[in-house]
Coordinates of C-alpha atoms in Angstrom, one line a residue:
M1257 CA 8.4 -4.7 8.9
S1258 CA 7.2 -6.8 6.0
W1259 CA 3.5 -6.8 5.2
Q1260 CA 1.9 -9.6 5.2
P1261 CA -2.3 -9.5 3.7
G1262 CA -4.6 -10.0 6.3
L1263 CA -2.4 -9.4 9.2
L1264 CA -5.8 -8.6 11.8
G1265 CA -7.6 -11.4 10.0
D1266 CA -9.7 -11.2 6.7
T1267 CA -12.4 -8.8 7.6
G1268 CA -10.5 -6.0 9.9
P1269 CA -10.1 -4.5 12.3
G1270 CA -14.3 -5.2 13.4
R1271 CA -14.1 -1.6 14.8
R1272 CA -15.6 2.1 12.9
G1273 CA -13.9 4.9 12.6
T1274 CA -11.3 6.2 14.7
A1275 CA -11.6 2.8 16.6
G1276 CA -10.9 1.0 13.7
L1277 CA -7.8 3.5 12.7
L1278 CA -6.3 3.0 16.1
R1279 CA -6.9 -0.8 16.4
V1280 CA -5.0 -1.1 12.8
L1281 CA -2.4 1.1 14.1
A1282 CA -1.9 -1.2 17.7
A1283 CA -0.7 -4.1 15.6
Y1284 CA 2.3 -2.0 14.2
R1285 CA 3.3 -0.5 17.6
F1286 CA 6.7 -1.2 17.5
P1287 CA 7.1 1.0 13.6
Y1288 CA 4.5 3.2 15.8
A1289 CA 6.3 4.1 18.5
L1290 CA 10.1 4.3 16.1
S1291 CA 8.5 6.8 14.3
V1292 CA 7.0 8.6 18.1
L1293 CA 10.6 8.3 19.3
F1294 CA 12.0 10.2 15.8
G1295 CA 9.2 12.8 15.8
V1296 CA 9.7 13.7 18.9
L1297 CA 14.1 14.0 18.6
N1298 CA 12.8 16.2 15.6
Q1299 CA 10.8 18.4 17.6
G1300 CA 12.5 18.6 20.7
A1301 CA 16.1 19.0 19.2
G1302 CA 14.5 21.7 17.4
I1303 CA 13.1 23.4 20.4
A1304 CA 16.6 22.4 21.7
A1305 CA 18.6 24.1 19.3
L1306 CA 16.5 27.7 18.8
T1307 CA 16.7 28.2 22.3
L1308 CA 19.9 27.5 22.4
G1309 CA 20.6 29.8 19.4
G1310 CA 18.9 32.2 21.1
Y1311 CA 21.6 32.3 24.3
L1312 CA 24.1 32.1 22.1
V1313 CA 22.6 35.4 20.5
G1314 CA 22.0 37.0 24.2
L1315 CA 25.7 36.4 25.2
A1316 CA 27.0 37.8 21.9
L1317 CA 25.4 41.2 22.7
T1318 CA 26.1 41.1 25.5
G1319 CA 29.6 41.2 25.3
A1320 CA 30.8 37.3 26.3
A1321 CA 33.9 36.1 25.1
T1322 CA 34.7 34.4 22.0
S1323 CA 35.9 31.2 23.9
R1324 CA 32.2 30.6 25.9
L1325 CA 30.5 31.0 22.9
W1326 CA 32.3 28.4 20.2
P1327 CA 31.2 25.3 22.6
L1328 CA 27.9 26.1 22.6
A1329 CA 27.8 26.9 19.0
L1330 CA 29.1 23.5 18.2
L1331 CA 26.7 21.7 20.6
T1332 CA 24.1 24.1 18.1
L1333 CA 25.0 22.4 15.1
A1334 CA 25.3 19.4 16.7
L1335 CA 21.2 19.4 17.5
M1336 CA 20.7 20.7 14.4
A1337 CA 21.8 17.6 13.2
V1338 CA 20.6 15.3 15.3
Q1339 CA 17.5 17.1 14.6
A1340 CA 18.2 16.7 10.4
L1341 CA 18.7 12.9 11.1
A1342 CA 15.8 12.5 13.4
N1343 CA 13.1 14.1 10.7
W1344 CA 14.7 11.8 7.7
L1345 CA 14.0 8.4 9.9
E1346 CA 10.8 9.9 11.3
A1347 CA 9.7 10.6 8.0
W1348 CA 10.8 7.5 6.2
I1349 CA 9.2 4.7 9.3
S1350 CA 5.5 6.7 9.0
H1351 CA 5.5 7.0 5.6
E1352 CA 6.6 3.1 5.6
L1353 CA 4.2 2.5 8.5
S1354 CA 1.4 4.0 6.6
F1355 CA 1.6 2.9 2.8
R1356 CA 2.3 -0.8 4.5
L1357 CA -1.1 0.3 6.2
L1358 CA -2.8 1.4 3.5
A1359 CA -1.9 -2.1 1.6
E1360 CA -4.0 -3.9 4.7
V1361 CA -7.0 -1.8 4.5
R1362 CA -6.9 -2.4 0.6
Y1363 CA -6.2 -5.8 0.6
W1364 CA -9.5 -5.7 3.6
L1365 CA -11.8 -4.2 1.5
Y1366 CA -11.5 -6.0 -1.6
R1367 CA -11.9 -9.1 0.9
A1368 CA -15.0 -6.9 1.9
F1369 CA -16.2 -6.8 -1.5
E1370 CA -15.7 -10.9 -2.4
R1371 CA -17.1 -11.4 0.6
I1372 CA -20.6 -8.7 0.2
A1373 CA -20.6 -9.6 -3.8
P1374 CA -22.4 -9.4 -5.7
G1375 CA -25.7 -9.2 -3.5
G1376 CA -24.8 -6.4 -1.1
L1377 CA -23.0 -4.4 -4.0
V1378 CA -26.3 -3.9 -6.1
K1379 CA -27.6 -1.4 -3.5
R1380 CA -24.0 0.5 -3.8
R1381 CA -23.0 3.0 -6.6
T1382 CA -19.9 2.3 -8.8
G1383 CA -18.4 5.6 -8.2
D1384 CA -19.2 5.1 -4.4
L1385 CA -17.2 2.0 -4.2
A1386 CA -14.5 3.5 -6.3
A1387 CA -13.9 6.6 -3.9
V1388 CA -13.9 3.9 -0.7
A1389 CA -10.7 2.0 -2.6
L1390 CA -9.4 4.4 -4.0
R1391 CA -9.9 8.0 -2.4
D1392 CA -11.2 7.3 0.9
A1393 CA -8.3 4.1 1.4
E1394 CA -5.7 6.6 0.8
S1395 CA -6.3 9.7 3.0
L1396 CA -6.4 7.6 5.4
E1397 CA -2.3 7.4 5.0
I1398 CA -2.6 11.3 6.7
F1399 CA -3.8 10.2 9.3
Y1400 CA -1.1 7.3 9.9
A1401 CA 2.0 8.7 8.6
H1402 CA 1.2 12.5 10.5
T1403 CA -1.9 12.8 12.4
S1404 CA -1.4 9.8 14.7
I1405 CA 3.2 10.7 15.4
Y1406 CA 2.0 14.3 15.7
I1407 CA -0.6 13.2 18.6
A1408 CA 1.7 11.6 20.3
V1409 CA 4.5 13.9 19.9
A1410 CA 2.3 16.6 20.9
L1411 CA 1.3 15.4 24.7
I1412 CA 4.9 14.4 25.1
L1413 CA 7.4 16.6 24.2
P1414 CA 5.0 20.6 25.9
P1415 CA 4.8 18.9 29.2
V1416 CA 8.6 17.7 29.1
A1417 CA 9.9 21.2 28.1
L1418 CA 7.4 23.2 30.5
A1419 CA 8.9 20.6 33.2
G1420 CA 12.6 21.8 31.8
L1421 CA 11.5 25.6 32.2
A1422 CA 10.3 25.5 35.2
V1423 CA 13.6 23.7 37.1
V1424 CA 14.9 27.1 35.6
A1425 CA 12.6 29.4 36.4
W1426 CA 8.9 28.7 37.3
P1427 CA 7.3 31.8 37.0
L1428 CA 8.1 31.9 33.2
A1429 CA 6.8 28.1 32.9
L1430 CA 3.9 29.5 34.5
A1431 CA 3.2 32.0 32.8
L1432 CA 3.8 29.9 29.3
T1433 CA 1.3 26.9 30.4
P1434 CA -1.8 28.4 29.9
W1435 CA -1.3 29.4 26.3
L1436 CA -0.5 25.9 25.6
L1437 CA -3.6 24.8 26.9
L1438 CA -5.3 27.3 25.5
V1439 CA -3.7 26.3 21.6
A1440 CA -4.4 22.6 22.7
T1441 CA -7.7 23.2 23.1
V1442 CA -8.3 25.3 20.2
P1443 CA -9.2 21.8 17.9
F1444 CA -11.1 20.5 20.2
A1445 CA -13.2 23.5 20.3
L1446 CA -14.0 23.2 16.3
R1447 CA -13.8 20.2 16.3
R1448 CA -17.6 19.7 15.4
R1449 CA -17.3 22.0 12.6
N1450 CA -14.4 20.0 11.4
A1451 CA -16.1 17.0 11.6
A1452 CA -19.5 18.5 9.3
H1453 CA -17.0 20.0 7.2
G1454 CA -15.3 17.1 6.2
R1455 CA -18.0 14.8 5.6
R1456 CA -19.7 17.3 3.3
V1457 CA -16.3 17.8 1.4
R1458 CA -15.9 13.7 1.3
D1459 CA -19.7 13.9 0.2
L1460 CA -19.5 16.0 -2.6
H1461 CA -16.1 14.1 -3.6
A1462 CA -18.2 11.0 -4.2
L1463 CA -21.6 12.7 -5.9
V1464 CA -18.8 14.4 -8.2
G1465 CA -16.9 10.7 -8.8
T1466 CA -20.4 9.1 -8.8
R1467 CA -21.9 11.5 -11.9
T1468 CA -18.4 11.3 -14.0
V1469 CA -18.2 7.7 -13.8
D1470 CA -22.0 7.3 -14.9
L1471 CA -21.4 10.0 -17.4
V1472 CA -18.2 7.9 -18.8
Q1473 CA -20.4 4.6 -18.9
G1474 CA -23.1 5.7 -20.2
I1475 CA -21.7 8.4 -22.3
R1476 CA -23.5 6.9 -25.9
E1477 CA -26.4 7.1 -24.4
V1478 CA -26.6 10.3 -22.7
L1479 CA -25.1 11.7 -26.2
T1480 CA -27.3 10.0 -28.4
F1481 CA -30.7 10.9 -26.3
G1482 CA -29.1 14.8 -26.2
R1483 CA -28.5 14.8 -22.8
G1484 CA -24.9 15.5 -22.8
E1485 CA -25.9 19.3 -21.4
D1486 CA -27.6 18.5 -19.0
A1487 CA -25.1 16.0 -17.6
R1488 CA -22.5 18.5 -17.8
V1489 CA -24.5 20.9 -15.6
G1490 CA -25.6 18.2 -13.4
I1491 CA -21.6 17.7 -12.7
A1492 CA -20.5 21.1 -12.8
E1493 CA -23.5 21.7 -10.0
A1494 CA -22.0 19.4 -8.0
S1495 CA -18.4 20.8 -8.4
A1496 CA -19.7 24.2 -7.5
E1497 CA -21.1 22.8 -4.0
L1498 CA -17.8 20.6 -3.6
A1499 CA -15.9 23.8 -3.9
E1500 CA -18.2 26.0 -1.9
A1501 CA -18.1 23.0 0.6
Q1502 CA -14.0 23.3 0.5
R1503 CA -13.6 27.1 0.4
R1504 CA -15.9 27.0 4.2
Q1505 CA -13.0 24.1 5.3
T1506 CA -10.6 26.6 4.1
V1507 CA -12.3 29.6 6.1
R1508 CA -12.4 27.4 9.0
G1509 CA -9.5 26.0 8.9
G1510 CA -8.0 29.6 8.7
L1511 CA -9.6 30.9 11.6
E1512 CA -7.9 28.1 13.9
Q1513 CA -4.9 28.7 12.2
A1514 CA -5.3 32.6 12.9
V1515 CA -6.5 31.4 16.9
C1516 CA -3.6 29.5 17.5
A1517 CA -1.3 32.5 16.3
A1518 CA -3.0 34.6 18.4
L1519 CA -2.3 32.6 20.9
T1520 CA 1.3 32.2 19.9
G1521 CA 2.2 35.5 19.9
A1522 CA -0.1 36.0 23.6
G1523 CA 2.3 33.1 25.0
T1524 CA 5.4 34.7 24.2
V1525 CA 5.0 37.9 24.9
S1526 CA 3.5 36.6 28.8
V1527 CA 6.7 35.2 29.1
L1528 CA 9.0 37.9 27.9
A1529 CA 6.7 40.3 30.6
A1530 CA 7.1 37.6 33.7
A1531 CA 11.3 37.7 31.9
V1532 CA 11.7 41.1 32.3
W1533 CA 9.4 41.4 35.6
R1534 CA 11.9 38.5 37.0
G1535 CA 14.8 41.0 36.2
V1536 CA 16.4 37.8 34.7
E1537 CA 20.0 38.2 32.4
V1538 CA 19.9 39.0 28.0
P1539 CA 20.5 35.8 27.5
T1540 CA 18.0 34.2 29.6
L1541 CA 15.7 36.6 28.5
V1542 CA 16.2 36.2 24.8
A1543 CA 16.5 32.1 24.8
A1544 CA 13.4 32.3 26.7
T1545 CA 11.4 34.3 24.6
V1546 CA 12.5 31.6 21.8
F1547 CA 11.9 29.2 23.7
A1548 CA 8.4 30.1 24.2
T1549 CA 7.7 30.7 20.5
A1550 CA 9.5 26.9 19.8
S1551 CA 7.5 25.2 22.5
F1552 CA 4.1 25.6 20.6
T1553 CA 5.6 24.0 17.3
P1554 CA 4.4 20.3 18.4
L1555 CA 0.8 21.6 18.7
L1556 CA 1.0 23.7 15.4
T1557 CA 2.7 21.0 13.6
L1558 CA -0.4 19.1 14.8
L1559 CA -2.5 21.7 13.7
K1560 CA -2.4 21.7 10.2
V1561 CA -2.9 18.0 9.7
T1562 CA -6.1 18.4 12.4
R1563 CA -7.5 21.1 10.2
I1564 CA -8.8 18.2 7.8
W1565 CA -9.7 16.1 10.3
G1566 CA -12.5 15.7 9.9
L1567 CA -12.1 14.3 6.0
T1568 CA -10.5 11.7 7.2
S1569 CA -12.5 11.1 10.1
S1570 CA -15.2 10.4 7.4
S1571 CA -13.4 8.9 4.6
A1572 CA -12.5 6.2 7.8
D1573 CA -16.1 6.0 8.1
W1574 CA -16.5 5.2 4.8
V1575 CA -13.9 2.6 4.5
F1576 CA -14.9 0.7 7.9
D1577 CA -18.6 1.1 7.2
L1578 CA -18.0 -1.0 4.1
L1579 CA -15.7 -3.4 6.1
E1580 CA -18.0 -4.1 8.6
E1581 CA -21.1 -4.8 6.3
P1582 CA -21.8 -8.2 7.0
A1583 CA -22.3 -10.4 4.2
V1584 CA -25.1 -11.4 2.5
V1585 CA -25.2 -15.1 2.4
A1586 CA -23.3 -16.9 5.3
D1587 CA -20.5 -18.8 4.2
T1588 CA -21.1 -21.7 7.1
G1589 CA -21.3 -24.6 5.2
T1590 CA -19.5 -28.1 6.0
R1591 CA -19.5 -30.2 2.7
D1592 CA -17.8 -30.4 -0.3
A1593 CA -19.9 -29.8 -3.3
P1594 CA -20.8 -33.4 -5.6
A1595 CA -18.0 -33.9 -8.3
T1596 CA -21.2 -34.9 -10.7
A1597 CA -24.2 -32.9 -12.2
G1598 CA -26.9 -33.5 -9.1
T1599 CA -30.8 -32.5 -9.0
V1600 CA -31.8 -28.9 -8.4
T1601 CA -34.4 -28.6 -6.1
F1602 CA -36.7 -25.4 -5.6
D1603 CA -38.7 -26.0 -2.5
G1604 CA -41.8 -23.9 -1.3
V1605 CA -39.0 -20.8 -2.1
W1606 CA -40.3 -17.5 -1.4
F1607 CA -37.8 -14.8 -2.0
R1608 CA -37.7 -10.5 -2.0
Y1609 CA -34.5 -8.2 -2.5
G1610 CA -35.9 -5.5 0.6
E1611 CA -37.9 -6.1 4.1
H1612 CA -40.7 -3.9 2.6
E1613 CA -40.6 -5.0 -0.8
S1614 CA -43.0 -6.9 -2.0
W1615 CA -42.3 -11.0 -3.2
V1616 CA -40.8 -11.8 -6.1
L1617 CA -41.2 -15.3 -5.6
R1618 CA -43.8 -16.6 -3.7
G1619 CA -43.6 -20.1 -2.4
A1620 CA -41.6 -21.4 -6.1
D1621 CA -41.2 -25.5 -6.4
L1622 CA -39.4 -26.6 -9.5
T1623 CA -37.5 -30.2 -9.5
I1624 CA -34.8 -29.8 -12.4
P1625 CA -34.1 -34.1 -13.2
A1626 CA -29.9 -34.5 -13.2
G1627 CA -28.7 -34.2 -16.3
S1628 CA -31.9 -33.0 -18.0
T1629 CA -32.5 -29.5 -19.1
V1630 CA -35.5 -26.9 -17.8
A1631 CA -36.4 -24.2 -19.7
L1632 CA -38.0 -21.6 -17.6
V1633 CA -40.1 -19.1 -19.1
G1634 CA -42.7 -16.2 -17.8
A1635 CA -43.4 -12.6 -18.3
T1636 CA -40.6 -9.9 -17.6
G1637 CA -41.0 -9.6 -13.9
A1638 CA -42.0 -13.1 -12.9
G1639 CA -39.0 -14.4 -11.1
K1640 CA -36.9 -16.3 -13.6
S1641 CA -33.5 -14.5 -12.9
T1642 CA -34.1 -14.4 -9.3
M1643 CA -34.8 -18.4 -8.7
A1644 CA -30.9 -18.4 -11.1
N1645 CA -29.2 -15.9 -8.5
L1646 CA -30.7 -17.9 -6.2
L1647 CA -29.0 -21.2 -7.6
L1648 CA -25.6 -18.8 -7.9
R1649 CA -26.4 -18.3 -4.3
A1650 CA -25.8 -14.0 -4.6
F1651 CA -28.7 -14.4 -2.4
D1652 CA -30.7 -16.7 0.0
P1653 CA -34.6 -17.3 0.2
Q1654 CA -36.0 -15.4 3.0
R1655 CA -38.3 -19.1 3.5
G1656 CA -38.1 -22.8 2.0
V1657 CA -34.7 -24.9 0.0
L1658 CA -32.8 -24.9 -2.5
R1659 CA -31.4 -28.4 -2.8
V1660 CA -28.5 -30.2 -4.8
D1661 CA -28.7 -33.8 -4.7
G1662 CA -30.9 -33.3 -1.6
V1663 CA -28.8 -30.9 0.2
D1664 CA -29.7 -27.3 1.6
I1665 CA -26.5 -25.8 -0.3
R1666 CA -26.4 -23.6 2.3
E1667 CA -25.0 -26.6 3.8
Y1668 CA -22.1 -27.4 0.7
R1669 CA -19.2 -24.8 0.8
L1670 CA -19.7 -21.4 -0.9
A1671 CA -16.6 -21.7 -2.8
G1672 CA -17.3 -25.3 -3.8
L1673 CA -20.6 -24.7 -4.9
L1674 CA -19.5 -21.9 -7.5
R1675 CA -17.2 -24.5 -9.0
L1676 CA -20.3 -26.6 -9.1
V1677 CA -22.2 -24.1 -11.5
A1678 CA -21.2 -22.3 -14.6
Y1679 CA -23.1 -19.2 -15.6
V1680 CA -23.5 -18.0 -18.8
P1681 CA -25.0 -14.4 -18.5
Q1682 CA -27.5 -11.9 -21.3
D1683 CA -25.4 -9.5 -19.9
V1684 CA -21.9 -10.2 -20.4
F1685 CA -19.1 -8.5 -18.5
L1686 CA -15.6 -8.4 -19.7
L1687 CA -12.6 -7.5 -18.0
H1688 CA -10.1 -4.8 -19.9
D1689 CA -7.7 -7.5 -21.1
T1690 CA -6.9 -9.7 -23.6
L1691 CA -9.8 -12.2 -24.8
R1692 CA -7.1 -14.8 -23.3
E1693 CA -7.4 -13.9 -20.4
N1694 CA -10.9 -12.8 -19.8
L1695 CA -11.7 -16.9 -21.3
V1696 CA -9.5 -18.3 -18.9
L1697 CA -11.2 -16.3 -15.9
A1698 CA -13.3 -19.3 -15.8
A1699 CA -10.0 -21.9 -16.0
P1700 CA -6.4 -20.2 -14.8
E1701 CA -4.8 -23.4 -16.2
A1702 CA -6.3 -24.2 -19.0
S1703 CA -3.6 -25.5 -21.9
G1704 CA -4.3 -24.4 -25.6
A1705 CA -5.3 -27.0 -26.5
A1706 CA -8.5 -26.2 -24.5
L1707 CA -8.6 -22.6 -25.4
D1708 CA -8.6 -23.7 -29.1
E1709 CA -11.4 -26.7 -28.5
V1710 CA -13.8 -24.1 -26.5
C1711 CA -13.6 -21.2 -29.4
A1712 CA -14.2 -23.6 -31.8
A1713 CA -17.2 -24.8 -30.3
A1714 CA -18.5 -21.6 -29.4
Q1715 CA -17.8 -20.3 -32.9
L1716 CA -15.2 -17.9 -32.0
R1717 CA -12.7 -18.6 -34.9
P1718 CA -14.2 -15.9 -36.9
V1719 CA -14.1 -13.2 -34.3
L1720 CA -10.0 -13.9 -33.8
R1721 CA -9.5 -14.0 -37.3
R1722 CA -10.4 -10.8 -37.4
L1723 CA -8.8 -9.3 -34.0
P1724 CA -5.6 -7.6 -34.9
D1725 CA -3.6 -10.2 -32.4
G1726 CA -6.1 -13.0 -32.3
L1727 CA -6.6 -14.3 -28.0
D1728 CA -3.9 -11.6 -27.3
T1729 CA -6.2 -8.9 -28.6
V1730 CA -7.5 -6.5 -25.7
V1731 CA -11.2 -6.0 -25.4
G1732 CA -11.9 -2.6 -24.4
Q1733 CA -13.6 -1.9 -21.4
R1734 CA -16.5 -4.3 -21.2
G1735 CA -15.3 -6.0 -24.3
A1736 CA -16.3 -2.5 -26.3
R1737 CA -14.1 -4.1 -29.5
L1738 CA -17.0 -7.1 -29.6
S1739 CA -20.6 -7.1 -30.5
G1740 CA -23.2 -7.9 -27.9
G1741 CA -23.2 -11.3 -29.7
E1742 CA -19.7 -11.6 -29.6
R1743 CA -19.4 -11.5 -26.1
Q1744 CA -21.8 -14.2 -25.6
R1745 CA -20.1 -16.4 -27.6
V1746 CA -17.2 -15.5 -24.9
A1747 CA -19.4 -16.0 -22.3
L1748 CA -20.6 -19.8 -23.9
A1749 CA -16.9 -20.2 -24.4
R1750 CA -16.1 -19.8 -20.6
A1751 CA -18.5 -21.7 -19.5
L1752 CA -17.4 -24.4 -22.1
L1753 CA -14.0 -24.3 -20.2
R1754 CA -15.5 -24.3 -16.7
D1755 CA -17.1 -27.5 -17.2
A1756 CA -19.1 -27.3 -14.4
P1757 CA -21.7 -30.4 -13.7
I1758 CA -24.6 -27.6 -13.6
L1759 CA -25.6 -24.9 -15.8
V1760 CA -27.2 -21.6 -15.7
L1761 CA -28.1 -19.9 -19.2
D1762 CA -29.6 -16.5 -18.8
E1763 CA -30.9 -15.8 -21.4
S1764 CA -28.1 -17.0 -23.1
S1765 CA -28.3 -16.2 -27.2
S1766 CA -30.9 -13.0 -26.2
Q1767 CA -28.4 -11.1 -28.7
L1768 CA -28.4 -13.2 -31.5
D1769 CA -29.3 -13.0 -34.8
V1770 CA -31.5 -16.4 -36.2
L1771 CA -27.9 -17.4 -38.4
S1772 CA -25.6 -16.8 -35.4
E1773 CA -28.4 -19.3 -33.5
R1774 CA -28.6 -21.8 -35.3
E1775 CA -25.0 -22.2 -35.6
I1776 CA -23.7 -21.6 -31.8
G1777 CA -27.0 -24.5 -31.6
A1778 CA -24.5 -26.9 -31.8
A1779 CA -22.1 -25.3 -29.2
L1780 CA -25.5 -24.8 -26.9
D1781 CA -26.0 -28.7 -27.0
R1782 CA -22.7 -29.8 -26.3
L1783 CA -23.0 -27.2 -23.4
R1784 CA -25.5 -29.0 -21.7
A1785 CA -24.8 -32.9 -22.8
G1786 CA -24.4 -34.4 -19.5
R1787 CA -25.4 -31.5 -17.5
T1788 CA -28.0 -30.1 -15.4
T1789 CA -29.5 -27.1 -17.0
L1790 CA -31.5 -24.1 -15.8
V1791 CA -32.2 -22.0 -18.6
I1792 CA -34.1 -18.2 -18.3
A1793 CA -35.9 -18.7 -21.9
H1794 CA -37.6 -16.4 -24.3
R1795 CA -36.3 -17.8 -27.6
L1796 CA -38.8 -20.4 -29.3
A1797 CA -35.6 -22.0 -30.6
T1798 CA -34.2 -22.4 -27.1
I1799 CA -37.3 -23.4 -25.3
R1800 CA -38.3 -26.6 -28.1
T1801 CA -34.4 -28.0 -27.6
A1802 CA -35.5 -28.2 -23.7
D1803 CA -36.5 -31.4 -21.7
L1804 CA -38.9 -29.9 -19.8
V1805 CA -40.8 -26.8 -19.3
A1806 CA -41.4 -24.3 -16.1
L1807 CA -43.4 -21.8 -16.3
L1808 CA -43.5 -18.8 -13.7
E1809 CA -45.7 -16.7 -13.4
H1810 CA -46.6 -13.8 -10.2
G1811 CA -43.5 -15.6 -8.7
Q1812 CA -44.9 -19.4 -8.6
V1813 CA -44.1 -22.2 -10.9
V1814 CA -47.8 -23.1 -12.4
D1815 CA -46.8 -26.2 -14.5
V1816 CA -44.1 -27.9 -16.0
A1817 CA -43.5 -30.4 -18.4
P1818 CA -42.5 -30.9 -22.3
H1819 CA -43.2 -27.9 -24.8
E1820 CA -45.4 -29.9 -26.6
V1821 CA -47.7 -31.0 -23.9
L1822 CA -47.7 -27.7 -22.2
L1823 CA -48.3 -26.2 -25.1
E1824 CA -51.7 -27.8 -25.3
R1825 CA -52.8 -27.6 -21.8
C1826 CA -52.2 -24.4 -20.8
P1827 CA -53.8 -21.7 -22.2
S1828 CA -51.3 -18.8 -20.9
Y1829 CA -48.3 -20.7 -22.2
A1830 CA -50.0 -21.3 -25.6
A1831 CA -50.6 -17.1 -25.6
L1832 CA -46.7 -16.1 -24.5
I1833 CA -45.4 -18.6 -27.6
A1834 CA -47.9 -17.3 -30.0
S1835 CA -46.4 -13.8 -28.9
Q1836 CA -42.7 -15.3 -29.2
R1837 CA -43.1 -16.8 -32.4
D1838 CA -44.3 -13.5 -33.9
A1839 CA -41.6 -11.7 -31.9
D1840 CA -39.0 -14.6 -33.8
A1841 CA -40.4 -13.9 -36.9
L1842 CA -39.8 -10.3 -37.0
L1843 CA -36.3 -11.1 -36.3
A1844 CA -35.7 -13.4 -38.7
A1845 CA -36.5 -10.4 -41.1
V1846 CA -33.3 -8.5 -39.7
P1847 CA -30.1 -8.9 -41.7
S1848 CA -27.7 -11.4 -40.1
E1849 CA -25.1 -9.6 -37.8
Q1850 CA -21.5 -9.1 -39.5
P1851 CA -18.9 -8.9 -37.2
S1852 CA -17.2 -5.3 -38.0
T1853 CA -13.2 -5.0 -38.6
S1854 CA -12.7 -2.6 -35.7
S1855 CA -14.5 -1.5 -32.9
E1856 CA -16.1 1.5 -34.3
G1857 CA -19.4 1.8 -33.8
R1858 CA -19.6 -1.0 -31.3

């Protein structure tokens, strides 16, 4: 019963909610069948042992000979041993099965994140994604280890028990049948309320989780602006709503339990009355009464887990909705990406982030010659970062074509295209891991010499000297032990290590002071050398080093030329540069960034 990733493929079962749960279970039908078998033996042997024990008590009350009691007593003990063994085997196999199935689901979730990222994750909150990957996936264990087993046992055992009772005394079976059917219908009668309560509890769990994650990630901003009390109140209100929803779910579950307990008692009394009416012997009377109570066990056991079925079903819906979400970009290309730097062409590209949103790019045309650097400038919101995202295939344009070496990038295999491009973002994300691991993210097989070389080129050596364990220092959540400028140096070092023929620099020096920017200029020059480079830039020093400057206005490239030429012939560009000169002059007056000797204040 070993688990292999992707048993049902990389995308999951392709069905929503309960249908998806059952499809997953079908792939493991042999261990599931074993679990059901031992579940039937467990509860069947228990019912038989209780019934035989009742019969023994009846015999003892009527003064039966000891020689008659001993064999039945030993048989009762044997049934109890069978029940204990079956109980252990059922628990072992069912939980082994459920944990392997959860591993399968988690594997699919990772593949789903990988498939729809980054564009498909932008609209989702981090707390929701964490809830799906952790709590929702984990809640499926209840279905796989318990609910699915008990459903099968409840379908098999009560009819078999009734048939056995009918052979002995059919009036007793007739008296018991309606009460068993009524108990079986209670969960179905309350299923809508069960489902509504489950959805409510699950959604409020997610709300509390997302607000907590938001608070943890933004704790500095919240406290800086004196909004800590507001954040606390927000979480407290969501927690109070969750507690109320859980109370309602518990009240409904208690109502189910009380109704079923009453029906069980009524069934037992009915069998007792029928036995008395038929004038059965005392041993049979006691055995029939005990049997009537015990025969409800499979249904009552199922009821214990179905009381929270709404929560399990809601969690399953969230998991399988995510698994079924289509990729933002389709990886249908068949071409291998080129190994050398090529010309990048935006040909009449139109793009918007949502069907009802305004166009960010409106027929943008731009050519970045092979091996050259083009600086993309323009006001905030002009579409600069969007063009970079399209080159990285985070999204595809609604109209127009983006080409590399004259080939539509959608014809390249996505993995090959991503190896073709190195990206240095403005907001650098670092894993909560060592600096070394964050660097080799770009090239897992990089040697120590290669790491040393890129650290020197990206001016990271002064940072390494202050860190207690150098490259093996854990940088903290999102790189909290490093300043913004130091994180950007790490990003530049990663790009150097990646050694890709196409480079995208998104404000790669935005968090560097003037002195640091000059020091790292050589690293940037080296990084761009021989590569086709798209630079999203505001800083004048960065713009001047580009071979060409493309001015973007309202989603269109209005002019492309070298900096000096564009400065003379384009008034809007001249105004933009003038404002940037003022900003650079102000920045130059600020003291240069000094690396801290601790993580405090980062």
